[in-house]
Coordinates of C-alpha atoms in Angstrom, one line a residue:
Chain A
M592 CA 81.5 6.7 171.1
G593 CA 81.5 10.0 169.7
G594 CA 83.7 10.1 166.7
A595 CA 84.3 12.6 164.0
A596 CA 81.3 13.4 161.7
A597 CA 80.3 10.6 159.5
L598 CA 80.8 11.1 155.6
P599 CA 77.7 11.6 153.4
R600 CA 75.9 8.5 152.4
A601 CA 75.5 7.5 148.6
Q602 CA 72.0 7.3 146.9
D603 CA 71.8 3.7 146.6
G604 CA 72.1 3.1 150.2
E605 CA 75.8 2.0 150.1
A606 CA 78.0 3.4 152.8
T607 CA 81.0 5.3 151.6
S608 CA 82.9 5.4 154.6
P609 CA 82.3 2.1 156.7
G610 CA 83.1 3.4 160.2
C611 CA 83.9 6.8 161.5
V612 CA 86.7 8.6 160.1
R613 CA 89.0 9.5 163.1
E614 CA 91.5 11.5 161.7
R615 CA 92.7 12.5 158.1
P616 CA 94.7 9.9 156.6
L617 CA 98.3 10.6 155.6
P618 CA 99.6 10.4 152.0
L619 CA 100.5 6.8 151.1
G620 CA 104.1 6.6 151.8
E621 CA 103.9 7.9 155.2
Q622 CA 101.0 5.9 156.2
A623 CA 102.8 2.9 155.1
Q624 CA 105.7 3.5 157.4
R625 CA 103.7 4.3 160.1
W626 CA 101.9 0.8 160.0
R627 CA 105.2 -0.9 159.3
R628 CA 106.7 0.6 162.6
C629 CA 103.3 0.1 164.8
R630 CA 102.7 -3.4 163.6
L631 CA 99.2 -3.2 164.0
T632 CA 96.4 -4.9 161.7
Q633 CA 94.5 -2.2 159.4
V634 CA 91.4 -1.0 160.7
R635 CA 88.4 0.1 158.3
W636 CA 89.3 3.7 157.1
S637 CA 88.6 5.7 154.0
R638 CA 91.6 7.0 152.2
Y639 CA 89.5 9.8 150.8
G640 CA 89.2 13.2 152.8
P641 CA 85.7 14.9 153.3
E642 CA 85.9 17.3 150.3
Y643 CA 85.4 13.9 148.2
R644 CA 82.1 13.7 146.6
D645 CA 80.1 10.5 145.8
P646 CA 80.0 9.4 142.0
R647 CA 76.6 9.2 140.6
V648 CA 76.3 6.1 138.2
E649 CA 72.7 6.3 136.8
K650 CA 72.7 6.5 133.0
E651 CA 69.5 8.5 133.0
H652 CA 71.2 11.5 134.9
Y653 CA 73.7 11.9 132.5
R654 CA 71.5 11.2 129.4
K655 CA 69.1 14.3 130.3
P656 CA 69.3 16.9 127.9
A657 CA 70.9 20.2 128.9
A658 CA 67.5 22.1 128.3
E659 CA 65.6 19.7 130.9
L660 CA 67.5 20.2 134.0
T661 CA 66.4 22.5 136.9
E662 CA 68.6 25.3 138.6
E663 CA 69.9 23.2 141.1
E664 CA 70.7 20.2 139.2
R665 CA 72.5 22.9 136.7
Y666 CA 74.5 24.3 139.6
D667 CA 75.4 20.8 140.8
R668 CA 77.1 19.7 137.5
E669 CA 79.0 22.8 137.5
L670 CA 80.3 22.2 140.8
R671 CA 81.0 18.6 140.2
K672 CA 83.3 20.0 137.2
T673 CA 85.9 21.5 139.4
Q674 CA 85.3 19.0 142.6
L675 CA 87.1 16.0 143.5
I676 CA 85.2 12.8 143.2
K677 CA 86.0 9.5 144.5
A678 CA 86.4 6.4 142.4
A679 CA 83.2 4.3 141.9
P680 CA 83.5 0.8 143.5
A681 CA 84.4 -2.1 140.8
T682 CA 81.2 -3.7 141.7
T683 CA 78.7 -1.1 140.6
T684 CA 77.4 -1.4 137.1
G685 CA 75.2 0.7 135.0
S686 CA 72.9 -2.5 134.7
V687 CA 69.2 -1.9 134.9
F688 CA 69.1 -5.2 137.1
E689 CA 71.4 -4.1 139.5
D690 CA 70.3 -4.6 143.5
P691 CA 72.4 -3.3 146.4
V692 CA 70.6 -5.9 148.8
I693 CA 71.6 -8.8 146.3
S694 CA 75.1 -7.6 146.1
K695 CA 75.8 -7.2 149.8
F696 CA 74.3 -10.6 150.2
T697 CA 76.6 -11.9 147.6
N698 CA 79.6 -10.3 149.3
M699 CA 78.6 -11.6 152.5
M700 CA 78.6 -15.1 151.1
M701 CA 81.8 -14.9 149.7
K702 CA 84.7 -16.8 150.8
G703 CA 88.5 -16.2 150.0
G704 CA 87.4 -13.5 147.3
N705 CA 85.8 -16.1 145.1
K706 CA 83.3 -13.7 143.5
V707 CA 82.6 -15.8 140.7
L708 CA 81.4 -18.7 143.0
A709 CA 79.5 -16.5 145.2
R710 CA 77.6 -15.0 142.3
S711 CA 76.8 -18.0 140.8
L712 CA 75.3 -19.5 143.9
M713 CA 73.3 -16.5 144.3
T714 CA 71.9 -17.0 140.9
Q715 CA 71.2 -20.6 141.4
T716 CA 69.3 -19.6 144.6
L717 CA 67.1 -17.0 142.6
E718 CA 66.4 -19.8 140.0
A719 CA 65.6 -22.5 142.7
V720 CA 63.3 -20.1 144.4
K721 CA 61.5 -19.3 141.2
R722 CA 61.0 -22.8 140.1
K723 CA 59.7 -23.8 143.3
Q724 CA 57.1 -21.1 143.1
F725 CA 56.3 -21.9 139.7
E726 CA 55.7 -25.7 140.7
K727 CA 53.5 -24.3 143.6
Y728 CA 51.5 -21.9 141.0
Q729 CA 50.8 -25.0 138.6
A730 CA 49.4 -27.0 141.3
A731 CA 47.2 -24.4 143.0
S732 CA 43.6 -23.4 142.1
A733 CA 42.6 -20.2 140.6
E734 CA 42.1 -18.3 143.9
E735 CA 45.4 -19.4 145.4
Q736 CA 47.2 -18.7 142.2
A737 CA 46.4 -15.0 143.0
T738 CA 48.2 -14.8 146.4
I739 CA 51.4 -16.8 145.0
E740 CA 54.4 -14.6 144.6
R741 CA 56.6 -15.7 141.6
N742 CA 59.1 -12.8 141.7
P743 CA 62.3 -14.2 143.4
Y744 CA 63.7 -10.5 144.3
V745 CA 60.4 -9.7 146.0
I746 CA 60.5 -12.9 147.9
F747 CA 64.4 -12.2 148.7
H748 CA 63.5 -8.6 150.1
Q749 CA 60.6 -9.5 151.9
A750 CA 62.1 -12.7 153.7
L751 CA 65.1 -10.5 154.7
K752 CA 62.8 -7.7 156.1
N753 CA 60.9 -10.4 158.0
C754 CA 64.4 -11.7 159.6
E755 CA 65.4 -8.1 160.8
P756 CA 65.4 -7.8 164.6
V757 CA 63.9 -4.5 165.8
I758 CA 65.7 -4.3 169.0
G759 CA 69.3 -5.8 169.9
L760 CA 71.9 -6.4 172.9
V761 CA 74.7 -4.8 173.2
P762 CA 77.5 -5.9 176.0
I763 CA 77.9 -3.0 178.6
L764 CA 80.7 -3.0 181.0
R765 CA 79.4 -1.7 184.4
G766 CA 81.1 -2.5 187.7
G767 CA 83.4 -5.3 186.5
H768 CA 80.8 -7.1 184.6
F769 CA 79.3 -7.1 181.2
Y770 CA 75.4 -7.0 181.1
Q771 CA 73.5 -7.4 178.0
V772 CA 71.6 -4.4 177.8
P773 CA 68.9 -4.1 175.2
V774 CA 69.6 -1.4 172.4
P775 CA 67.3 0.0 169.4
L776 CA 69.4 -1.0 166.3
A777 CA 70.3 1.1 163.3
E778 CA 69.0 0.3 160.0
R779 CA 72.4 -1.0 158.5
R780 CA 72.9 -3.1 161.8
R781 CA 69.4 -4.8 161.2
R782 CA 70.1 -5.6 157.7
F783 CA 73.4 -6.8 158.1
L784 CA 72.0 -9.2 161.1
A785 CA 69.2 -10.5 159.1
M786 CA 71.9 -11.4 156.0
K787 CA 74.6 -13.0 158.7
W788 CA 71.9 -14.9 160.4
M789 CA 70.7 -16.4 157.3
I790 CA 74.0 -17.1 155.7
T791 CA 75.0 -18.9 159.0
E792 CA 71.9 -21.1 159.2
C793 CA 72.3 -22.1 155.6
R794 CA 76.0 -23.0 156.2
E795 CA 76.0 -24.7 159.6
K796 CA 72.4 -26.4 159.7
K797 CA 72.5 -28.3 156.2
Q798 CA 72.5 -32.1 155.7
R799 CA 75.9 -33.4 154.4
R800 CA 75.3 -33.4 150.7
T801 CA 72.7 -30.5 150.2
L802 CA 74.0 -27.8 148.1
M803 CA 73.9 -23.9 149.3
P804 CA 71.3 -22.9 146.8
E805 CA 68.9 -25.4 147.8
K806 CA 69.2 -24.9 151.4
L807 CA 69.4 -21.0 151.0
S808 CA 66.0 -21.1 148.8
H809 CA 64.3 -23.3 151.3
E810 CA 65.2 -20.9 154.2
L811 CA 64.2 -17.7 152.2
L812 CA 60.8 -19.2 151.2
E813 CA 60.2 -20.1 155.2
A814 CA 61.3 -16.5 156.1
F815 CA 59.0 -15.2 153.7
R816 CA 56.2 -17.0 155.3
N817 CA 57.4 -15.8 158.7
Q818 CA 58.5 -19.4 159.7
G819 CA 61.6 -21.0 160.1
P820 CA 64.9 -21.0 161.9
V821 CA 66.0 -17.5 161.0
I822 CA 62.6 -16.1 162.3
R823 CA 62.7 -18.2 165.4
R824 CA 66.3 -16.4 166.1
K825 CA 65.0 -13.1 165.6
Q826 CA 62.3 -13.9 168.1
E827 CA 64.6 -15.3 170.7
M828 CA 66.5 -12.0 170.4
H829 CA 63.5 -10.2 171.0
K830 CA 62.7 -12.3 174.3
M831 CA 66.0 -11.9 175.8
A832 CA 65.8 -8.3 175.1
E833 CA 62.3 -8.2 176.6
A834 CA 63.7 -10.2 179.5
N835 CA 66.6 -7.7 180.4
R836 CA 64.4 -4.6 180.1
A837 CA 65.4 -3.7 183.6
L838 CA 68.9 -3.1 182.3
A839 CA 67.8 -0.6 179.9
H840 CA 68.8 2.3 181.8
Y841 CA 72.5 1.5 181.4
R842 CA 72.3 2.7 178.0
W843 CA 73.6 6.5 177.8
W844 CA 72.8 7.1 174.4
Chain B
M1469 CA 45.8 -30.8 135.9
L1470 CA 43.7 -28.5 133.9
V1471 CA 42.8 -25.1 135.7
L1472 CA 40.4 -23.6 132.8
G1473 CA 39.8 -20.1 134.2
S1474 CA 43.6 -19.0 134.2
R1475 CA 44.7 -21.1 131.2
S1476 CA 42.4 -20.0 128.9
T1477 CA 43.4 -16.5 128.6
R1478 CA 47.2 -17.5 128.5
T1479 CA 46.4 -19.9 125.6
M1480 CA 44.7 -17.0 123.7
L1481 CA 47.7 -14.7 124.2
K1482 CA 50.0 -17.8 123.0
E1483 CA 48.1 -18.1 119.8
I1484 CA 48.5 -14.7 118.8
T1485 CA 52.5 -14.9 118.8
R1486 CA 52.8 -18.5 118.5
L1487 CA 52.1 -21.5 116.3
V1488 CA 50.0 -24.0 117.8
S1489 CA 50.8 -27.8 117.5
M1490 CA 47.7 -28.3 115.1
V1491 CA 50.0 -27.2 112.2
Q1492 CA 51.8 -30.4 111.5
K1493 CA 55.7 -30.3 111.4
A1494 CA 55.4 -31.2 107.6
K1495 CA 53.9 -27.8 106.7
H1496 CA 56.8 -25.8 108.7
G1497 CA 58.2 -23.4 106.0
E1498 CA 60.4 -20.2 105.8
Q1499 CA 57.3 -18.1 107.4
H1500 CA 57.1 -19.9 110.4
E1501 CA 60.8 -19.1 111.1
G1502 CA 61.4 -17.6 114.9
Q1503 CA 58.0 -18.9 116.0
H1504 CA 57.5 -21.8 118.6
Y1505 CA 55.4 -24.9 118.3
R1506 CA 54.4 -27.0 120.9
V1507 CA 55.3 -30.8 121.1
P1508 CA 52.5 -32.5 123.1
L1509 CA 54.1 -34.0 126.3
Q1510 CA 52.9 -37.5 125.4
D1511 CA 55.3 -37.1 122.4
V1512 CA 58.0 -35.9 124.7
K1513 CA 57.8 -39.2 127.0
T1514 CA 57.9 -41.4 124.0
V1515 CA 60.3 -39.9 121.6
F1516 CA 62.6 -38.2 124.0
P1517 CA 63.1 -40.2 126.7
H1518 CA 66.9 -39.3 126.9
G1519 CA 67.4 -36.7 124.0
L1520 CA 67.0 -33.4 125.6
P1521 CA 69.1 -31.5 127.1
P1522 CA 69.1 -31.1 131.0
R1523 CA 68.1 -27.3 131.0
F1524 CA 65.3 -27.9 128.7
V1525 CA 63.9 -30.9 130.5
K1526 CA 63.8 -28.3 133.7
Q1527 CA 62.1 -25.9 131.4
V1528 CA 59.5 -28.5 130.5
K1529 CA 58.9 -29.3 134.0
T1530 CA 58.7 -25.6 135.0
F1531 CA 56.2 -24.5 132.4
G1532 CA 54.3 -27.7 131.7
E1533 CA 54.7 -27.6 128.3
A1534 CA 57.6 -28.1 125.6
C1535 CA 58.0 -25.5 123.2
L1536 CA 60.7 -25.4 120.6
M1537 CA 61.7 -22.7 118.1
V1538 CA 61.4 -23.3 114.4
R1539 CA 64.8 -22.0 113.2
K1540 CA 66.8 -21.9 110.0
P1541 CA 69.3 -25.0 110.3
A1542 CA 66.2 -27.0 111.3
L1543 CA 64.2 -25.8 108.6
E1544 CA 66.9 -26.5 105.9
L1545 CA 67.6 -30.1 107.5
L1546 CA 63.6 -30.9 107.4
H1547 CA 63.8 -29.6 103.7
Y1548 CA 66.8 -32.1 103.0
L1549 CA 65.0 -35.0 104.8
K1550 CA 61.5 -34.5 103.1
N1551 CA 63.4 -34.8 99.6
T1552 CA 65.7 -37.6 100.5
N1553 CA 66.0 -40.2 97.8
F1554 CA 66.1 -43.6 99.8
A1555 CA 67.8 -45.3 96.8
H1556 CA 71.1 -43.4 97.5
P1557 CA 73.3 -44.3 100.2
A1558 CA 72.4 -42.5 103.4
V1559 CA 73.7 -38.9 103.6
R1560 CA 75.5 -37.6 106.6
Y1561 CA 74.3 -34.2 107.8
L1562 CA 76.6 -32.6 110.5
L1563 CA 75.2 -29.7 112.8
Y1564 CA 78.1 -27.5 114.2
G1565 CA 78.3 -24.0 115.7
E1566 CA 79.5 -22.3 118.9
K1567 CA 78.5 -23.4 122.3
G1568 CA 74.9 -22.7 123.4
T1569 CA 73.5 -22.1 119.8
G1570 CA 71.1 -24.7 119.6
K1571 CA 72.7 -27.4 118.1
T1572 CA 70.9 -30.4 120.2
L1573 CA 67.7 -28.7 120.0
S1574 CA 67.6 -28.5 116.3
L1575 CA 68.5 -32.4 116.3
C1576 CA 65.5 -32.8 118.6
H1577 CA 63.4 -30.8 116.2
V1578 CA 64.3 -33.0 113.4
I1579 CA 64.0 -36.0 115.3
H1580 CA 60.6 -35.3 116.3
F1581 CA 59.7 -34.6 113.0
C1582 CA 60.8 -38.1 111.7
A1583 CA 59.1 -39.7 114.5
K1584 CA 55.9 -38.3 113.3
Q1585 CA 56.6 -39.4 109.9
D1586 CA 57.1 -42.9 111.2
W1587 CA 60.7 -43.3 110.7
L1588 CA 62.6 -45.6 113.0
I1589 CA 65.0 -43.3 115.1
V1590 CA 68.1 -44.7 116.7
H1591 CA 69.1 -41.7 118.9
I1592 CA 72.3 -41.9 121.0
P1593 CA 72.0 -38.9 123.3
D1594 CA 75.5 -37.9 123.9
A1595 CA 78.5 -40.1 122.6
H1596 CA 80.8 -38.6 125.2
L1597 CA 79.3 -40.2 128.1
W1598 CA 80.2 -43.8 126.2
V1599 CA 84.0 -42.8 126.5
K1600 CA 84.3 -41.3 129.8
N1601 CA 83.4 -42.2 133.5
C1602 CA 82.6 -45.9 132.9
P1603 CA 84.0 -47.9 136.2
D1604 CA 82.6 -51.4 134.9
L1605 CA 84.5 -52.3 131.6
L1606 CA 83.9 -55.9 131.0
Q1607 CA 86.1 -57.7 128.1
S1608 CA 83.7 -58.7 125.5
T1609 CA 83.0 -62.5 124.9
Y1610 CA 82.4 -61.9 121.2
N1611 CA 85.8 -60.5 120.6
R1612 CA 88.5 -60.5 123.2
Q1613 CA 90.2 -57.3 122.0
R1614 CA 87.3 -55.2 122.8
F1615 CA 85.5 -54.2 125.8
D1616 CA 81.9 -54.0 126.8
Q1617 CA 80.0 -51.4 128.7
P1618 CA 77.0 -53.2 130.2
L1619 CA 75.1 -50.0 132.2
E1620 CA 75.4 -47.5 129.1
A1621 CA 74.3 -50.3 126.7
S1622 CA 71.3 -51.7 128.9
T1623 CA 69.8 -47.9 129.5
W1624 CA 70.2 -47.1 125.9
L1625 CA 68.2 -50.3 124.9
K1626 CA 65.5 -49.4 127.5
N1627 CA 65.5 -45.7 126.0
F1628 CA 65.4 -47.3 122.4
K1629 CA 62.2 -49.6 123.5
T1630 CA 60.6 -46.8 124.6
T1631 CA 60.8 -44.5 121.4
N1632 CA 60.3 -47.6 118.8
E1633 CA 58.0 -49.8 120.4
R1634 CA 56.0 -50.7 117.4
F1635 CA 58.6 -51.4 115.0
L1636 CA 60.3 -53.9 117.5
S1637 CA 57.3 -56.7 116.8
Q1638 CA 57.4 -56.1 113.0
I1639 CA 61.1 -56.2 112.4
K1640 CA 62.4 -59.9 112.3
V1641 CA 66.1 -61.0 112.8
Q1642 CA 67.4 -62.7 109.6
E1643 CA 70.4 -64.8 111.2
K1644 CA 70.8 -66.9 114.0
Y1645 CA 72.7 -65.7 117.2
L1646 CA 74.1 -67.3 120.2
W1647 CA 74.3 -65.6 123.2
N1648 CA 75.8 -68.6 125.4
K1649 CA 75.6 -72.1 125.4
R1650 CA 72.1 -72.3 126.5
E1651 CA 70.7 -69.4 124.8
S1652 CA 70.4 -68.3 121.3
I1653 CA 68.0 -66.3 119.1
E1654 CA 66.5 -67.9 116.1
K1655 CA 66.3 -66.5 112.7
G1656 CA 62.8 -64.9 112.2
S1657 CA 62.2 -64.0 115.7
P1658 CA 61.3 -60.2 116.5
L1659 CA 64.0 -57.7 117.0
G1660 CA 62.0 -57.1 120.4
E1661 CA 63.5 -60.2 121.7
V1662 CA 67.1 -59.2 121.4
V1663 CA 66.5 -55.8 123.2
E1664 CA 64.4 -57.8 125.9
Q1665 CA 67.7 -60.1 126.2
G1666 CA 69.9 -57.0 126.5
I1667 CA 68.1 -55.2 129.1
A1668 CA 67.3 -58.5 131.0
R1669 CA 71.2 -59.9 130.9
V1670 CA 73.4 -56.6 131.4
K1671 CA 76.1 -58.7 130.4
N1672 CA 74.9 -59.3 126.9
A1673 CA 73.6 -55.8 126.4
T1674 CA 76.5 -54.3 124.4
D1675 CA 76.4 -57.5 122.0
A1676 CA 72.7 -57.0 122.0
V1677 CA 73.2 -53.3 120.5
G1678 CA 75.5 -54.6 118.2
I1679 CA 72.9 -56.7 116.8
V1680 CA 70.2 -54.3 116.6
L1681 CA 72.3 -51.8 114.8
K1682 CA 73.3 -54.2 112.3
E1683 CA 70.0 -55.7 111.8
L1684 CA 68.4 -52.1 111.4
R1685 CA 71.4 -51.2 108.9
R1686 CA 70.9 -54.6 106.7
Q1687 CA 66.9 -54.2 106.8
S1688 CA 66.5 -50.3 106.0
S1689 CA 68.4 -51.1 102.6
L1690 CA 65.6 -53.3 102.0
G1691 CA 62.9 -50.8 102.3
L1692 CA 60.7 -52.0 105.1
F1693 CA 61.4 -48.5 107.3
H1694 CA 63.0 -45.6 107.0
L1695 CA 66.1 -45.2 109.6
L1696 CA 67.3 -42.0 111.3
V1697 CA 70.2 -42.1 113.0
A1698 CA 70.8 -39.3 115.3
V1699 CA 74.0 -38.9 117.2
D1700 CA 74.8 -36.2 119.5
G1701 CA 78.6 -35.4 120.0
V1702 CA 79.7 -37.4 117.4
N1703 CA 83.1 -36.3 117.9
A1704 CA 83.5 -38.5 120.6
L1705 CA 83.7 -41.5 118.2
W1706 CA 87.2 -40.5 116.9
G1707 CA 88.7 -38.6 119.9
R1708 CA 90.3 -39.9 122.9
T1709 CA 89.0 -41.8 126.0
T1710 CA 89.5 -41.0 129.6
L1711 CA 89.0 -45.1 130.3
R1712 CA 92.0 -47.2 131.5
K1713 CA 92.5 -51.0 131.3
E1714 CA 93.7 -52.7 134.6
E1715 CA 97.1 -52.4 133.5
K1716 CA 96.8 -48.2 133.6
S1717 CA 97.0 -48.0 129.9
P1718 CA 94.5 -45.8 127.9
V1719 CA 91.7 -47.6 125.9
A1720 CA 91.5 -46.3 122.5
P1721 CA 87.8 -45.5 121.0
E1722 CA 88.0 -48.5 118.6
E1723 CA 88.5 -50.9 121.5
L1724 CA 85.1 -50.3 122.9
A1725 CA 82.6 -52.3 121.3
L1726 CA 79.7 -49.7 121.4
I1727 CA 81.8 -47.0 119.7
H1728 CA 83.0 -50.0 116.9
N1729 CA 79.5 -50.6 116.2
L1730 CA 78.5 -46.9 115.9
R1731 CA 81.2 -46.5 113.6
K1732 CA 80.0 -48.8 111.3
M1733 CA 76.5 -47.2 111.6
M1734 CA 78.0 -43.8 110.6
K1735 CA 79.5 -45.2 107.4
N1736 CA 77.3 -44.4 104.3
D1737 CA 77.2 -47.7 102.9
W1738 CA 73.4 -48.5 103.8
H1739 CA 70.5 -46.7 102.0
G1740 CA 66.9 -46.2 103.1
G1741 CA 67.5 -43.3 105.7
A1742 CA 69.7 -40.7 106.7
I1743 CA 72.2 -39.8 109.4
V1744 CA 72.2 -36.5 111.2
S1745 CA 74.6 -35.8 113.9
T1746 CA 76.1 -33.1 115.8
L1747 CA 79.5 -31.9 117.2
S1748 CA 80.0 -30.9 120.7
Q1749 CA 82.8 -29.1 122.5
T1750 CA 80.8 -29.2 126.0
G1751 CA 81.5 -32.9 126.6
S1752 CA 84.5 -33.6 124.6
L1753 CA 87.9 -34.8 125.8
F1754 CA 91.1 -32.9 125.2
K1755 CA 89.8 -30.4 123.1
P1756 CA 90.4 -26.5 123.6
R1757 CA 87.2 -24.7 124.8
N1758 CA 86.7 -22.3 121.7
A1759 CA 87.0 -25.0 119.2
Y1760 CA 83.8 -25.9 117.1
L1761 CA 84.7 -26.4 113.6
P1762 CA 84.5 -29.8 112.2
Q1763 CA 88.1 -30.2 111.5
E1764 CA 88.9 -29.0 114.9
L1765 CA 86.7 -31.3 117.0
L1766 CA 86.5 -34.5 114.7
G1767 CA 90.3 -34.4 114.0
K1768 CA 91.8 -36.0 110.5
E1769 CA 90.6 -39.4 111.4
G1770 CA 87.1 -38.4 112.3
F1771 CA 86.9 -35.9 109.3
D1772 CA 88.0 -38.5 106.7
A1773 CA 85.6 -41.0 108.2
L1774 CA 82.5 -38.7 107.9
D1775 CA 83.7 -37.4 104.6
P1776 CA 81.6 -36.5 102.4
F1777 CA 78.9 -34.9 104.4
V1778 CA 76.5 -31.7 104.8
P1779 CA 77.6 -29.3 107.3
I1780 CA 74.8 -27.2 108.5
L1781 CA 76.0 -24.2 110.5
V1782 CA 73.9 -23.4 113.9
S1783 CA 74.4 -19.6 114.9
N1784 CA 72.9 -17.5 117.4
Y1785 CA 69.6 -16.0 117.4
N1786 CA 68.8 -13.3 114.8
P1787 CA 66.8 -10.0 116.1
K1788 CA 63.5 -11.7 115.1
E1789 CA 64.4 -14.7 116.9
F1790 CA 65.6 -13.2 119.8
E1791 CA 62.4 -11.0 120.3
S1792 CA 60.4 -14.2 119.8
C1793 CA 62.2 -16.1 122.7
I1794 CA 61.8 -12.8 125.1
Q1795 CA 58.1 -12.8 123.9
Y1796 CA 57.7 -16.5 124.9
Y1797 CA 59.2 -16.0 128.4
L1798 CA 57.2 -12.9 129.0
E1799 CA 54.2 -14.7 128.2
N1800 CA 54.9 -17.8 130.4
S1801 CA 55.9 -15.2 133.3
W1802 CA 59.2 -16.5 133.3
L1803 CA 60.8 -13.0 133.5
Q1804 CA 59.8 -11.7 136.8
H1805 CA 62.0 -8.7 137.2
E1806 CA 60.3 -5.4 136.7
K1807 CA 62.8 -3.8 134.6
A1808 CA 62.9 -7.1 132.3
H1809 CA 59.9 -5.8 130.6
T1810 CA 61.2 -2.5 129.7
E1811 CA 63.1 -1.8 126.6
A1812 CA 66.3 -0.8 128.6
G1813 CA 65.7 -4.2 130.1
K1814 CA 65.6 -6.1 126.8
K1815 CA 68.7 -4.2 125.2
E1816 CA 70.8 -5.5 128.3
L1817 CA 69.6 -9.0 128.0
L1818 CA 70.8 -8.8 124.3
F1819 CA 74.1 -7.3 125.2
L1820 CA 74.8 -9.6 128.1
S1821 CA 73.9 -12.9 126.1
S1822 CA 75.1 -11.5 122.8
A1823 CA 71.8 -13.4 121.4
N1824 CA 73.4 -16.5 122.3
P1825 CA 70.3 -19.2 123.1
G1826 CA 72.0 -20.8 126.2
Q1827 CA 73.2 -17.8 127.6
L1828 CA 70.1 -15.8 127.2
E1829 CA 68.4 -19.1 128.9
R1830 CA 70.9 -18.9 131.9
L1831 CA 70.2 -15.5 132.3
C1832 CA 66.3 -15.4 132.1
A1833 CA 66.5 -18.0 134.8
Y1834 CA 67.5 -16.0 137.7
L1835 CA 65.5 -12.5 136.3

């Protein structure tokens, strides 16, 4: 499993190089020729070498006047003037309302590259969550109103956090059979599983004429309260891991 | 349902930045520009059974209150209406502007004012709905060349009845009308009977609408009441339709009885009231998306039919109105995102919406 060292992570939690870089990629033309000769599908690689730095997109960082910078920041700025920097992805904005978790979820909901549709579904979901909570707030008494959360972003983050499994199962080949071995999951794998389960649940298990925002808002609110099908799936995963406890020593990392 | 504890602090905050509905509509002046006023929910049910934009209806349901912003175009219109000379022929006012600038809500503001002043309101919420997506077209019994639309006519009559309940018993029909061999309506019977007949017998609904409009036009000239004709999407009357006859040939707007009667209403040959209308590209058929001027949307025929009219431009928010809108959302805790309360957040909202009221509302919905 050990590959080359993973490239450094960007500040906002966005992975710069998906997967490990096994070898330095070749210049563009030669690489294309090799693919044509091998007829393989392209694996996730980063076209950047290790000397490329990640870009910094925050406005506040660049607006600081020169006098306020600390020693290291000044050094860092000087260094960046001569170093190579990767291009920022097209989806990062300098917007104050940008949220990396929401962006990742929108990308996972996207089908066929239709980002416009995925984004509008996401915004409609957030609006639906907000309106449902406002309705509940209006109907509730004064003490209950203090407990009702109306911020759709807080609900979204908490719901996904509640859906993250702690431990997962990995198929390991031993003696000609695949065994499901319980394994601690990395942070990004847990986030991915939570989002994937949520989206699959909303796509497959809905009535014929319900729209995605309606179903998704309902599932998010249930997950926020630690109920619902996605939470049950996480708990089943935990139970299976607990059941296969004896196979834990098959793991060697 | 009243929750006194939390509501009293909220209402106190509201009164500081906002006009309370205690101030009557008649007293709205230049100094109130940019401020919100609350329409009582009872009024919303009677005066606007069908007039408000759907997103606004959702907002009313979420907040539990209906608040309209007092803006310049509406103030201008109110000034004109307060000074109407009822002896002169009805003046036609046309609200026009780009998409999402607030034409429909300005129209609703004016309608509410007139309702409070006891005018009779004839409000067609969206004329475009009458020229498209109508599966049941009947050949009219009154005139064989024209077509009836029973569903649309009956829903309109129901809403008309809700708005103008008190007038229906006072106004008397001045002519005898025959529905069919057995049923007729006598001279001197109240207008309510015509409306009832239209609602009960859906086949006669379009003819009932025609009778109602004709009688109202005739009798407002006599001075018994003031008549306000409010049409949203008036460019539908002179555009094209997407309806087809059984032989698959397209139906022209004049061949629809509802549109024919409405066109007669829009002519300024009656007096005792006013005609306020709105152009709308959103529901229009076969018109490009960036068209908003009267000449572009009405076409030659429509412009000549409406000429002369008073055009009133409805534009985007100015900085004061924008700030007031944001304050309203903040007071109702509609902007839940932490960054939306900051200066940077407000600047970004201004940039993203470019002060367009419709866009701002859609942005703030998910923030």
